[in-house]
Amino acid sequence: MLLTAKWVLPISSRPVENGAVAVDGDKIIEVGEFEHLRKKRPDEEILDFGLAAILPGFIDLHTHLEYSVFRGACDDLGYEAWKIQLTGKSSPLTADDWRHSARLGALEAIRSGITTIVDITNSGASVHAAREAGLRALVFYEVLGMDHAKVESIMRKAEKTLGDWRAKADSRISFGIAPHSPYTVSPPLFLAASRFARDNNFILCTHLAGSKAEYDFVKYGSGAFATIYRDLVGWNHLLWQPTGASPVKYLEQWEVFDYGPVLAVHCIHLDAADIDILEKYGVAVAHCPGCAAKLAMGVAPLAEFMERGLRIGMGTDSPASNNTMDVFDEMRIGLLLQRATNTTVDNLSAENFVQMATVGGAEAIGLDGSVGSLEPGKTADVIAVDLSHSHQVPARDPYSALVYTANQDNVVFTMIDGRVVYRDGEHLTLDEKEILRLVEPLRRKLL
Ligand SMILES: [Zn+2]
């Protein structure tokens, strides 16, 4: 199959005008000028997207598919109030509800050109949704708990659950472990999860330094997480003392970074020395600017992360927080926030953000050998984004058009592993109508 459009963005090399991508089975076999590729393969089926950009599928480096049905349920709250409300509203949902919610997330991901999700779940709903949708996925089993006495049982359950999930997964789905965050996970549980990650060759993922409330809880033992949240989850009988350290320093002191690769989500509230720590241990960062802005969490020092050579990708953090999985929004918000905060246009470009949403995410999870760019031999995870609408024309530079003008509705084609899963408004792996019908009643449960 020959995919062609006005622009092909391999990401690993310059855009090709009037370009094409040759796909054979699940692999990309050639990328170049359309005329050149067509002459070599005169009998090949051609898919011509016209005034559009063909690029690698997006990697959503941080999401929770199962929370998709919470879209709009916890709006206009600061992070800690949002977290408290989300926790409270989660209790009436059944296992089936979580599954339907995750399927809604998978539907939107594919519709948005996301071909790989990096998901944190406790229910495992995203494993089912990803398999059904044909998504590539790295799924992290979430552990949390502040009671030191329960660490062993939590880790036993983690091992068993991950074994069950693995048995139900396909070859596109891999796994990891995610201690939720420093304000919900005790040091011994962090340590046990780190050792578990090392022993299983897993990446460890954690929400880290996302909010002022987390920072205050860890360093000073104060704030909403020390009071309201601990009451809500029944931890107020457990001792918590201020550590005097920032969340990043605190995890370093507990040797969480010593056991293997770590993916840290957010990384906003950092002390001066914290970026040194992230650099020293090669911690990868999931940058979720839309969620961070909507929940008033702050703006991550992205330009500095890039100067230090950290591996960075873009995350949507699920519709529960921000309220779509639109990677174009995420790139645009991310770039504009950096410009507004740094008052310079010099250090970050639209191209940087497309890189982060593709190859950057792949590097962060060690998948850059197979996905994240369009190169011969890589897996055919490819999308096409229409750039022909009135809000986009004239599209002069493809990176500019993608970041400053496009949105998830402009995705017209999503291919994963060489298999077309979405084309021209139609899902080929998921039953859109049925999923929308199943999630509608959940809205009332969350009122
Ligand atoms: Zn999250």
PDB file of C-alpha atoms in Angstrom, residues 103-209:
ATOM      1  CA  ARG A 103     -13.694   1.687  25.407  1.00  0.00           C
ATOM      2  CA  LEU A 104     -14.886   5.272  25.054  1.00  0.00           C
ATOM      3  CA  GLY A 105     -11.294   6.351  25.628  1.00  0.00           C
ATOM      4  CA  ALA A 106     -10.004   3.910  23.012  1.00  0.00           C
ATOM      5  CA  LEU A 107     -12.583   5.217  20.551  1.00  0.00           C
ATOM      6  CA  GLU A 108     -11.425   8.776  21.078  1.00  0.00           C
ATOM      7  CA  ALA A 109      -7.730   7.858  21.007  1.00  0.00           C
ATOM      8  CA  ILE A 110      -7.983   6.240  17.596  1.00  0.00           C
ATOM      9  CA  ARG A 111     -10.147   9.113  16.337  1.00  0.00           C
ATOM     10  CA  SER A 112      -7.415  11.493  17.495  1.00  0.00           C
ATOM     11  CA  GLY A 113      -4.539   9.760  15.758  1.00  0.00           C
ATOM     12  CA  ILE A 114      -3.163   8.171  18.931  1.00  0.00           C
ATOM     13  CA  THR A 115      -1.676   4.786  18.045  1.00  0.00           C
ATOM     14  CA  THR A 116       0.088   4.045  21.360  1.00  0.00           C
ATOM     15  CA  ILE A 117      -1.375   4.679  24.787  1.00  0.00           C
ATOM     16  CA  VAL A 118       0.675   4.697  27.967  1.00  0.00           C
ATOM     17  CA  ASP A 119      -2.036   4.041  30.470  1.00  0.00           C
ATOM     18  CA  ILE A 120      -2.333   3.744  34.237  1.00  0.00           C
ATOM     19  CA  THR A 121      -5.158   1.581  35.525  1.00  0.00           C
ATOM     20  CA  ASN A 122      -6.194  -0.370  38.552  1.00  0.00           C
ATOM     21  CA  SER A 123      -9.195  -2.130  37.029  1.00  0.00           C
ATOM     22  CA  GLY A 124      -7.427  -3.400  33.892  1.00  0.00           C
ATOM     23  CA  ALA A 125     -10.219  -1.963  31.745  1.00  0.00           C
ATOM     24  CA  SER A 126      -7.707  -0.373  29.384  1.00  0.00           C
ATOM     25  CA  VAL A 127      -6.143  -3.778  28.612  1.00  0.00           C
ATOM     26  CA  HIS A 128      -9.479  -4.981  27.238  1.00  0.00           C
ATOM     27  CA  ALA A 129     -10.161  -1.700  25.443  1.00  0.00           C
ATOM     28  CA  ALA A 130      -6.719  -1.578  23.821  1.00  0.00           C
ATOM     29  CA  ARG A 131      -6.961  -5.164  22.643  1.00  0.00           C
ATOM     30  CA  GLU A 132     -10.431  -4.647  21.214  1.00  0.00           C
ATOM     31  CA  ALA A 133      -9.415  -1.411  19.485  1.00  0.00           C
ATOM     32  CA  GLY A 134      -6.108  -2.735  18.153  1.00  0.00           C
ATOM     33  CA  LEU A 135      -4.178  -0.019  20.009  1.00  0.00           C
ATOM     34  CA  ARG A 136      -0.549  -0.373  20.977  1.00  0.00           C
ATOM     35  CA  ALA A 137      -0.360   0.023  24.724  1.00  0.00           C
ATOM     36  CA  LEU A 138       1.966   0.135  27.669  1.00  0.00           C
ATOM     37  CA  VAL A 139      -0.323  -0.468  30.621  1.00  0.00           C
ATOM     38  CA  PHE A 140       0.809   0.280  34.154  1.00  0.00           C
ATOM     39  CA  TYR A 141      -0.826  -1.461  37.073  1.00  0.00           C
ATOM     40  CA  GLU A 142      -1.430   1.180  39.714  1.00  0.00           C
ATOM     41  CA  VAL A 143      -0.625   0.556  43.358  1.00  0.00           C
ATOM     42  CA  LEU A 144      -1.351   2.878  46.208  1.00  0.00           C
ATOM     43  CA  GLY A 145      -1.437   2.695  49.969  1.00  0.00           C
ATOM     44  CA  MET A 146       0.057   4.402  52.983  1.00  0.00           C
ATOM     45  CA  ASP A 147      -0.270   1.500  55.420  1.00  0.00           C
ATOM     46  CA  HIS A 148       3.137  -0.159  55.757  1.00  0.00           C
ATOM     47  CA  ALA A 149       1.480  -3.354  56.976  1.00  0.00           C
ATOM     48  CA  LYS A 150      -0.279  -3.833  53.647  1.00  0.00           C
ATOM     49  CA  VAL A 151       2.706  -3.606  51.310  1.00  0.00           C
ATOM     50  CA  GLU A 152       3.127  -7.348  50.951  1.00  0.00           C
ATOM     51  CA  SER A 153      -0.511  -8.034  50.152  1.00  0.00           C
ATOM     52  CA  ILE A 154      -0.645  -5.121  47.679  1.00  0.00           C
ATOM     53  CA  MET A 155       2.394  -6.463  45.828  1.00  0.00           C
ATOM     54  CA  ARG A 156       1.051 -10.027  45.843  1.00  0.00           C
ATOM     55  CA  LYS A 157      -2.122  -8.729  44.231  1.00  0.00           C
ATOM     56  CA  ALA A 158      -0.087  -6.714  41.719  1.00  0.00           C
ATOM     57  CA  GLU A 159       1.834  -9.804  40.641  1.00  0.00           C
ATOM     58  CA  LYS A 160      -1.302 -11.897  40.264  1.00  0.00           C
ATOM     59  CA  THR A 161      -3.262  -9.190  38.439  1.00  0.00           C
ATOM     60  CA  LEU A 162      -0.446  -8.457  35.998  1.00  0.00           C
ATOM     61  CA  GLY A 163      -0.208 -12.183  35.292  1.00  0.00           C
ATOM     62  CA  ASP A 164      -3.948 -12.280  34.520  1.00  0.00           C
ATOM     63  CA  TRP A 165      -3.717  -9.209  32.291  1.00  0.00           C
ATOM     64  CA  ARG A 166      -0.742 -10.601  30.427  1.00  0.00           C
ATOM     65  CA  ALA A 167      -2.672 -13.784  29.687  1.00  0.00           C
ATOM     66  CA  LYS A 168      -5.464 -11.715  28.123  1.00  0.00           C
ATOM     67  CA  ALA A 169      -3.252  -9.277  26.192  1.00  0.00           C
ATOM     68  CA  ASP A 170      -2.008  -9.420  22.617  1.00  0.00           C
ATOM     69  CA  SER A 171       1.501  -8.744  21.325  1.00  0.00           C
ATOM     70  CA  ARG A 172       0.892  -4.984  21.067  1.00  0.00           C
ATOM     71  CA  ILE A 173       0.300  -4.652  24.801  1.00  0.00           C
ATOM     72  CA  SER A 174       3.096  -4.538  27.362  1.00  0.00           C
ATOM     73  CA  PHE A 175       3.072  -3.820  31.074  1.00  0.00           C
ATOM     74  CA  GLY A 176       4.647  -1.915  33.915  1.00  0.00           C
ATOM     75  CA  ILE A 177       3.947  -0.856  37.481  1.00  0.00           C
ATOM     76  CA  ALA A 178       2.809   2.549  38.709  1.00  0.00           C
ATOM     77  CA  PRO A 179       2.983   3.553  42.367  1.00  0.00           C
ATOM     78  CA  HIS A 180       0.463   6.403  42.122  1.00  0.00           C
ATOM     79  CA  SER A 181       2.368   9.316  43.685  1.00  0.00           C
ATOM     80  CA  PRO A 182       4.361  10.423  46.728  1.00  0.00           C
ATOM     81  CA  TYR A 183       1.186  11.536  48.543  1.00  0.00           C
ATOM     82  CA  THR A 184      -0.591   8.182  48.138  1.00  0.00           C
ATOM     83  CA  VAL A 185       2.233   5.634  48.326  1.00  0.00           C
ATOM     84  CA  SER A 186       4.310   4.866  51.406  1.00  0.00           C
ATOM     85  CA  PRO A 187       8.103   4.607  51.105  1.00  0.00           C
ATOM     86  CA  PRO A 188       8.115   0.801  51.630  1.00  0.00           C
ATOM     87  CA  LEU A 189       5.496   0.407  48.889  1.00  0.00           C
ATOM     88  CA  PHE A 190       7.555   2.590  46.555  1.00  0.00           C
ATOM     89  CA  LEU A 191      10.584   0.428  47.312  1.00  0.00           C
ATOM     90  CA  ALA A 192       8.690  -2.820  46.767  1.00  0.00           C
ATOM     91  CA  ALA A 193       7.305  -1.515  43.455  1.00  0.00           C
ATOM     92  CA  SER A 194      10.796  -0.435  42.356  1.00  0.00           C
ATOM     93  CA  ARG A 195      12.216  -3.881  43.088  1.00  0.00           C
ATOM     94  CA  PHE A 196       9.268  -5.503  41.357  1.00  0.00           C
ATOM     95  CA  ALA A 197       9.898  -3.328  38.282  1.00  0.00           C
ATOM     96  CA  ARG A 198      13.572  -4.299  38.240  1.00  0.00           C
ATOM     97  CA  ASP A 199      12.820  -8.017  38.612  1.00  0.00           C
ATOM     98  CA  ASN A 200      10.277  -7.950  35.769  1.00  0.00           C
ATOM     99  CA  ASN A 201      12.153  -5.598  33.421  1.00  0.00           C
ATOM    100  CA  PHE A 202       9.343  -3.091  33.829  1.00  0.00           C
ATOM    101  CA  ILE A 203       9.364   0.663  33.582  1.00  0.00           C
ATOM    102  CA  LEU A 204       8.124   2.259  36.812  1.00  0.00           C
ATOM    103  CA  CYS A 205       5.702   5.135  36.293  1.00  0.00           C
ATOM    104  CA  THR A 206       4.582   7.640  38.900  1.00  0.00           C
ATOM    105  CA  HIS A 207       2.773  10.972  39.104  1.00  0.00           C
ATOM    106  CA  LEU A 208       5.471  13.257  40.488  1.00  0.00           C
ATOM    107  CA  ALA A 209       5.627  16.894  41.620  1.00  0.00           C
TER     108      ALA A 209
END
